[in-house]
Every structure is written in structure tokens, then in C-alpha cells.
Tab-separated table of C-alpha atoms in Angstrom:
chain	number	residue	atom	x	y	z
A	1	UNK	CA	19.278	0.645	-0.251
A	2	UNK	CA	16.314	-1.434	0.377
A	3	UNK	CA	13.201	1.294	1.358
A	4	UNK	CA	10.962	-0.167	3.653
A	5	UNK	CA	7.229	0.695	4.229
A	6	UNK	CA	5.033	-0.026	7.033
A	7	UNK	CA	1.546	-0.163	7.237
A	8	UNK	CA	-0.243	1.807	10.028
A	9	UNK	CA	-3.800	2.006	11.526
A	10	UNK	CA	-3.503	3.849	14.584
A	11	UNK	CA	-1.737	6.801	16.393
A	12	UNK	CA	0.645	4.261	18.087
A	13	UNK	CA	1.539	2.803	14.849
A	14	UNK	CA	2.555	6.131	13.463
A	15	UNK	CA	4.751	6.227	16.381
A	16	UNK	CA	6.097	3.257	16.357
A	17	UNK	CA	6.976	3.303	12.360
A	18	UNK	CA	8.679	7.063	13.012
A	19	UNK	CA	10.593	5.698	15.950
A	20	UNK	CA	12.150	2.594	14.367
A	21	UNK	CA	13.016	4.771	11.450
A	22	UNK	CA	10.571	3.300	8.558
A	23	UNK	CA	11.573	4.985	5.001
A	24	UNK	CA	7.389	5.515	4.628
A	25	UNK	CA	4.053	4.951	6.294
A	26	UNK	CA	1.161	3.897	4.634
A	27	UNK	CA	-1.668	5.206	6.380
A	28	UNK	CA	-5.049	3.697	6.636
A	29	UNK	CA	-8.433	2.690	8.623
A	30	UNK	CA	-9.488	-0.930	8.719
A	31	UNK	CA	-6.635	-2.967	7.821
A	32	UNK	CA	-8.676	-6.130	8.567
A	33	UNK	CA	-10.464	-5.361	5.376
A	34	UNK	CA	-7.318	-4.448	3.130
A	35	UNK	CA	-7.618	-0.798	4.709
A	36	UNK	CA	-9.707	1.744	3.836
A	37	UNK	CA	-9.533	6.019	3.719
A	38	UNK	CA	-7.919	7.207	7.278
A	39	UNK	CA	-10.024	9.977	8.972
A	40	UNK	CA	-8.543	13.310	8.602
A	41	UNK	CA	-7.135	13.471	11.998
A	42	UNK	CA	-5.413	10.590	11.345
A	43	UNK	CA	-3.727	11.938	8.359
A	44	UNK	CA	-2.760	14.953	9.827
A	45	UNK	CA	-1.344	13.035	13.054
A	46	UNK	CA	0.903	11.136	10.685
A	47	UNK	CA	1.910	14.535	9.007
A	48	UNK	CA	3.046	15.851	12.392
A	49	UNK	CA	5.156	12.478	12.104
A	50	UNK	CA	7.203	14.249	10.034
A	51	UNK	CA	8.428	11.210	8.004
A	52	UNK	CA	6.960	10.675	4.255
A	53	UNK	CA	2.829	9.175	4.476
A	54	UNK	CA	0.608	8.126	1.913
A	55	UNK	CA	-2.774	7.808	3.103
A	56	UNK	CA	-4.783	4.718	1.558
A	57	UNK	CA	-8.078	6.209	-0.693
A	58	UNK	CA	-10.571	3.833	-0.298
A	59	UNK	CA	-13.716	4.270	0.593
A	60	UNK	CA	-15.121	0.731	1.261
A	61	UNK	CA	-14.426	-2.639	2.017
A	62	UNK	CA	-15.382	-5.279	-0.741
A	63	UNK	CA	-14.612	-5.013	-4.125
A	64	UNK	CA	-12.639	-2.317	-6.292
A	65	UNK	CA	-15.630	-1.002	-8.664
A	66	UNK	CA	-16.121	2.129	-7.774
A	67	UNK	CA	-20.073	4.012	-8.907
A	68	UNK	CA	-20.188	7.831	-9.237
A	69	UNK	CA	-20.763	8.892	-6.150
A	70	UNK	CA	-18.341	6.653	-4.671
A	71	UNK	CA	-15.757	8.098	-7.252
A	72	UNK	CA	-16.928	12.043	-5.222
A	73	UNK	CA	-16.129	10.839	-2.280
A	74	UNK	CA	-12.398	9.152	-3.398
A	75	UNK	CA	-11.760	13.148	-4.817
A	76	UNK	CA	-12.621	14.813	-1.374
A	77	UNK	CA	-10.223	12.130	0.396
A	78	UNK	CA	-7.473	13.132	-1.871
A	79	UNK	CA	-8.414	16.644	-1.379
A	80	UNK	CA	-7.852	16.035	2.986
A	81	UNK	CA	-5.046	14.215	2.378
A	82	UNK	CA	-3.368	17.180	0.534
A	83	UNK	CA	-4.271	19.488	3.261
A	84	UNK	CA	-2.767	17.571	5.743
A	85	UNK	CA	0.334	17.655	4.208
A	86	UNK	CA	0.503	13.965	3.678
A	87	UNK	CA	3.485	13.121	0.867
A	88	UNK	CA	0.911	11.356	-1.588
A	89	UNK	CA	-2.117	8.661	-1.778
A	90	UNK	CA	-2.584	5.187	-2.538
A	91	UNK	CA	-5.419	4.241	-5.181
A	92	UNK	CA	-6.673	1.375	-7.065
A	93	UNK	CA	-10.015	0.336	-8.659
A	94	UNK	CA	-11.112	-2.179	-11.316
A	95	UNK	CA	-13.839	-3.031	-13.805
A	96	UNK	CA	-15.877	-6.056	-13.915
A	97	UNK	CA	-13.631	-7.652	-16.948
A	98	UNK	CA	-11.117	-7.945	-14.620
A	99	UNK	CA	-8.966	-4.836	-16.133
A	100	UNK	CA	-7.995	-1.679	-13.778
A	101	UNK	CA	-10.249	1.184	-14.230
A	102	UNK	CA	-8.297	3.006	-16.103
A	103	UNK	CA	-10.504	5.976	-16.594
A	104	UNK	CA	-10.971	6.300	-12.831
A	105	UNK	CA	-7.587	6.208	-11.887
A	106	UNK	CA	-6.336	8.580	-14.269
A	107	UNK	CA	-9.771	10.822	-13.021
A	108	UNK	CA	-8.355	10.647	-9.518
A	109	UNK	CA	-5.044	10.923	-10.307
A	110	UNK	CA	-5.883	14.829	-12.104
A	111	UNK	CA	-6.177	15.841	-7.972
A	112	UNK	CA	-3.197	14.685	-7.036
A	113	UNK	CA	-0.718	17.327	-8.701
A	114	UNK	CA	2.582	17.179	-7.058
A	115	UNK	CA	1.827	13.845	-4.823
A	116	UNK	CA	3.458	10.561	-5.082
A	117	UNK	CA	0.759	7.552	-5.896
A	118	UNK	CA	0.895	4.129	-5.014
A	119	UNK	CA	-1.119	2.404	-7.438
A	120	UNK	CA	-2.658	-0.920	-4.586
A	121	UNK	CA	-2.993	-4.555	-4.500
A	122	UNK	CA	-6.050	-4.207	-6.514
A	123	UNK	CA	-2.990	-4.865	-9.503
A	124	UNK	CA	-2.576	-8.226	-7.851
A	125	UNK	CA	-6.547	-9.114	-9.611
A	126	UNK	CA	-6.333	-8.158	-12.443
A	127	UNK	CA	-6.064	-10.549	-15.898
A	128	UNK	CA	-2.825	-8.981	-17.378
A	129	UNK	CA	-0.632	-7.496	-15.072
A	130	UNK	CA	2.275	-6.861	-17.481
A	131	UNK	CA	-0.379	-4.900	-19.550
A	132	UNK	CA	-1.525	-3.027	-16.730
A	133	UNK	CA	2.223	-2.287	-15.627
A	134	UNK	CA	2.649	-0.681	-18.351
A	135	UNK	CA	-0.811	1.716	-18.154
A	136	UNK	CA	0.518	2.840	-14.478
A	137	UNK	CA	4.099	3.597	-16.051
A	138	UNK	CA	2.250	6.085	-18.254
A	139	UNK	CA	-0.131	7.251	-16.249
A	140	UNK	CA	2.763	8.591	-13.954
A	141	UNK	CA	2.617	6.383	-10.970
A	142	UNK	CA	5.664	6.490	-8.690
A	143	UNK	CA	4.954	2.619	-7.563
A	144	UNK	CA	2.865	-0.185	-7.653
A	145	UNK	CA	2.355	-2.230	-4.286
A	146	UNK	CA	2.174	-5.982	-5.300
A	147	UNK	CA	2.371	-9.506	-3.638
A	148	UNK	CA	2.617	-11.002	-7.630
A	149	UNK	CA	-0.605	-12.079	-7.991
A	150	UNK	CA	-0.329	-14.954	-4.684
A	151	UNK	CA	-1.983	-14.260	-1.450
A	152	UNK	CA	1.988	-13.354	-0.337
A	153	UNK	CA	4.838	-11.806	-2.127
A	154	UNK	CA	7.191	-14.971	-0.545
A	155	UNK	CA	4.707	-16.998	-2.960
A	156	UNK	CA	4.488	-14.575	-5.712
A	157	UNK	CA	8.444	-14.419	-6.570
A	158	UNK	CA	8.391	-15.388	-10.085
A	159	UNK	CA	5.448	-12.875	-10.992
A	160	UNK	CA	7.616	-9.706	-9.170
A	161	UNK	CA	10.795	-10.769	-10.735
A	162	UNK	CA	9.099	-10.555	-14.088
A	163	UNK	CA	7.370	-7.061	-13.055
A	164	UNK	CA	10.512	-5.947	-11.674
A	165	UNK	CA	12.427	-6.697	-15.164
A	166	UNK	CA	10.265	-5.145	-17.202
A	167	UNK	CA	9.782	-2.003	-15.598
A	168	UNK	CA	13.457	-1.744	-15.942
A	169	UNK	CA	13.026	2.055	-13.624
A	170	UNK	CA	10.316	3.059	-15.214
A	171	UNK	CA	8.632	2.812	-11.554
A	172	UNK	CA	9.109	1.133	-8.487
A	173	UNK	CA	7.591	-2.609	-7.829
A	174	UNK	CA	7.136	-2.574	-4.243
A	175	UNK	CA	6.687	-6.232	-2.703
A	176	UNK	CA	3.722	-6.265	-0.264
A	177	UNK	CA	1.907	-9.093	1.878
A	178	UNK	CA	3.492	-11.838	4.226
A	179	UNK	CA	6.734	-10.098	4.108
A	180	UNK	CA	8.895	-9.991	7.462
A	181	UNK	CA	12.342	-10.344	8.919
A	182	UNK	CA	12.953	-13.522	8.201
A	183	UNK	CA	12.336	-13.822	4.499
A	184	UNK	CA	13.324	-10.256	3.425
A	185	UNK	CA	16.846	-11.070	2.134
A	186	UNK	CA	15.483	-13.785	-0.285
A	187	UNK	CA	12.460	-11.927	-1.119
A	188	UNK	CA	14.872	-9.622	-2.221
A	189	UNK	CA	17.440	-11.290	-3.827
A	190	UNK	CA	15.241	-13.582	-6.092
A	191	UNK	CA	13.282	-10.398	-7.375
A	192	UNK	CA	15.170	-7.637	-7.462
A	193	UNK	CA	13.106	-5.402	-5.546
A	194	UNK	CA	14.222	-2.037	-3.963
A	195	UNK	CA	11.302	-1.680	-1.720
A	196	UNK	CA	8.978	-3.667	0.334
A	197	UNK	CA	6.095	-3.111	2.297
A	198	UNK	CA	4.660	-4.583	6.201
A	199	UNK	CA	2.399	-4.168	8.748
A	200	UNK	CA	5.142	-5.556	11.428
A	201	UNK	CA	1.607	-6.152	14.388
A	202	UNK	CA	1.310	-7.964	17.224
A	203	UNK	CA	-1.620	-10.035	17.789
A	204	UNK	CA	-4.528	-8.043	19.052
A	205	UNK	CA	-6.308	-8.417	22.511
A	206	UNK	CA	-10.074	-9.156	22.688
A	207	UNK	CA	-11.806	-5.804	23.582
A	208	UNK	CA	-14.370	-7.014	25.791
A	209	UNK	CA	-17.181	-5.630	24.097
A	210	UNK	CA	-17.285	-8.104	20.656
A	211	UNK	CA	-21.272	-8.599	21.887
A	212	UNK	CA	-22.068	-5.264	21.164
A	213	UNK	CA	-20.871	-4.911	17.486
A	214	UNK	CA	-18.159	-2.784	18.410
A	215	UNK	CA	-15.373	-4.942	16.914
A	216	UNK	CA	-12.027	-5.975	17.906
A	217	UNK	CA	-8.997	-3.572	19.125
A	218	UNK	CA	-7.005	-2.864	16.178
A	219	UNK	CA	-3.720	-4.473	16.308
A	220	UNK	CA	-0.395	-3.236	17.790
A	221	UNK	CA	2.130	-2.098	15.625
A	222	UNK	CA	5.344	-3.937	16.810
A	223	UNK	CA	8.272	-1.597	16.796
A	224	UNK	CA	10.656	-4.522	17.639
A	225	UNK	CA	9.654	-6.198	14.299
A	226	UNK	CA	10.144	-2.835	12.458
A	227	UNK	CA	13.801	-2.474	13.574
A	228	UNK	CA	14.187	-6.021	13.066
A	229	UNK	CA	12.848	-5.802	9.246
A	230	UNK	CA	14.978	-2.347	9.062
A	231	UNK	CA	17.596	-4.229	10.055
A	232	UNK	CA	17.634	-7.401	7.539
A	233	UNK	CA	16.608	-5.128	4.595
A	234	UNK	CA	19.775	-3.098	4.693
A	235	UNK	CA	21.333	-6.103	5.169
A	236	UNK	CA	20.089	-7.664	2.199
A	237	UNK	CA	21.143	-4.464	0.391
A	238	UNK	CA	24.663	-4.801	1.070
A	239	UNK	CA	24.699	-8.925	-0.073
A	240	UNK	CA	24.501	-9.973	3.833
């Protein structure tokens, strides 16, 4: 079976990903900038889902180097995503020499006891991401979320074919970025992969108030394109 995960901002997109009948949701704010921590209503909207979430832990947009305080705040997300009963967290930070920062992540990951973690796409920067496969196999991290080091995981085959093999179980490569309905059966069958992730959104409408600084509307979560990715990824399973 080919697990898919889709990427939600909003309420509706909760809905919409529990309706089709998404395997996961990962749940953030801000996916314009890569997605950042969801507020704690959010999360516990998405645990009233009732299907597995992992909220995104992030508390920025920009880059992935994280300062003390920073680091605080990262701990007190985990903590709200705990108590809203959300299945586990996504995480992901980096040093300046272009390695992960390793003793962040393994700091963070001493909170999350008994949660799944998704280590991010912050894997897709880094110099040596066989190296770095390996550090999240032993620091106990159920996947990694990766487009293979290309802008999409269509472009970045090779790289999570290669990640794929030599993980060999150890933990899940999920493909992430550019992935939809009509690609999803190659994707899978030139890497191997058992999971992939997608935001499946419609184009957004123009709030009206852009002047003000209030930003955009976020994006609609397409349900059609869900079912429709739901739909070729058990396909591909099964050799279709």
C-alpha cells in the first residue's frame, strides 16, 4: 500500500483530507513559506479529525538555524501538540556548514516520547544526505520527508531511489514536493517509495484587502485532487 499524506493549512483542509480518506495530515500555518507551527486550535481541530496529524514545529520562516530562545519556543510547540492529541511532529534544523543540527534535533526529539517524527525538507539542504540518513535512522525517526535534493521529488528520482535503498526499512523515505495524480505511479515505481506527501490546493482568490498587509487567502484544499491522488497511489501499489 502506497500511504499518502496531505498537507493542510486550514480547518477546510482538515476536512477535506479526512473526507477523501488521506492515510495522514500534516498540519501547519503558512505554507507559502514552507509552513510554519499551527496555532493550538488548529491542532486540536485536526485531532477532533480523528485521522493520524503531525503538526509542523517551526517557528519561522527563513532559514533552519535555530538560536536558544528559538529552540524554547520549538519545546512548548511540541508540548501543545501533545496535548492536543496530535499523533506526532515534524522537525528539522541545520547548522551553518550545511550539516543538520544534530544536537537540536535530538534536544527536541527528548519531548516527544511516544510521538511519531517526521524529520522535514530541511534534509533536502544539506551536504551529505546519505550521512545524515543515517543520523535520523539512529536518532529514532519514523520518516524523513524529501523531494531528493531538486526543487520536486519528479526531479529528484535518482537521489530517493538511492535513499530509499539504503535505508533498506530502517525508516520510511517519504517523497514530498510537485507530487500529484498524474505522476504518482512513476514517482513510485522508479523509487521505490511507500509513501508520498501533497498539498492537493486550488488556486487561491485575491482577498481584497492585499493594500493593507493582510495577505492573501490561504489556498483551498482540493478534495477532488485528494481522491484522485488516493486513487492512482493504490493503483500504483497494485502494478496498475
Amino acid at each position: 500500500m502506497i500511504r499518502v499524506e496531505i498537507c493542510v493549512e486550514t480547518p477546510q483542509g482538515i476536512a477535506a483530507a479526512n473526507a477523501a480518506g488521506a492515510d495522514r495530515i500534516e498540519l501547519c500555518a503558512s505554507l507559502d513559506v514552507g509552513g510554519l507551527t499551527p496555532s493550538p486550535g488548529l491542532m486540536r481541530c485536526a485531532a477532533r479529525g480523528g485521522g493520524p496529524a503531525m503538526a509542523m514545529i517551526r517557528p519561522r520562516g527563513g532559514t533552519f538555524m535555530f538560536d536558544h530562545d528559538e529552540a524554547a519556543v520549538m519545546v512548548d510547540d511540541i508540548r501543545a501538540a501533545r496535548e492536543a492529541g496530535l499523533s506526532g511532529v515534524v522537525l528539522g534544523a541545520m547548522r551553518p556548514d550545511g550539516g543538520l543540527d544534530r544536537d537540536l534535533l535530538l534536544r527536541l526529539s527528548d519531548h516527544c516520547a511516544g510521538m511519531e517524527r517526521t524529520l522535514h525538507r530541511v534534509f533536502d539542504l544539506v551536504k551529505d544526505p546519505l550521512a545524515e540518513l543515517e543520523f535520523a535512522i539512529a536518532a529514532g525517526f519514523t520518516r524523513i520527508l524529501t523531494s531528493g535534493q531538486q526543487p520536486g521529488a519528479p526531479e529528484g528520482e535518482k537521489c530517493l531511489a538511492r535513499l530509499r535503498r539504503q535505508a533498506g526499512g530502517r525508516i520510511v523515505i517519504m517523497a514530498g514536493s510537485g507530487i500529484n495524480a498524474g505522476n504518482v505511479r512513476q514517482l513510485v515505481s522508479r523509487t521505490g517509495v511507500r509513501e508520498v506527501h501533497a498539498s492537493c490546493r486550488k488556486p487561491r482568490s485575491r482577498s481584497g484587502n492585499d493594500a493593507f498587509g493582510f495577505g492573501a487567502m490561504p489556498a483551498e484544499t482540493d478534495i477532488d485532487a485528494i481522491r484522485a491522488l488516493l486513487a492512482a497511489a493504490r493503483n500504483a501499489a497494485h502494478g496498475g
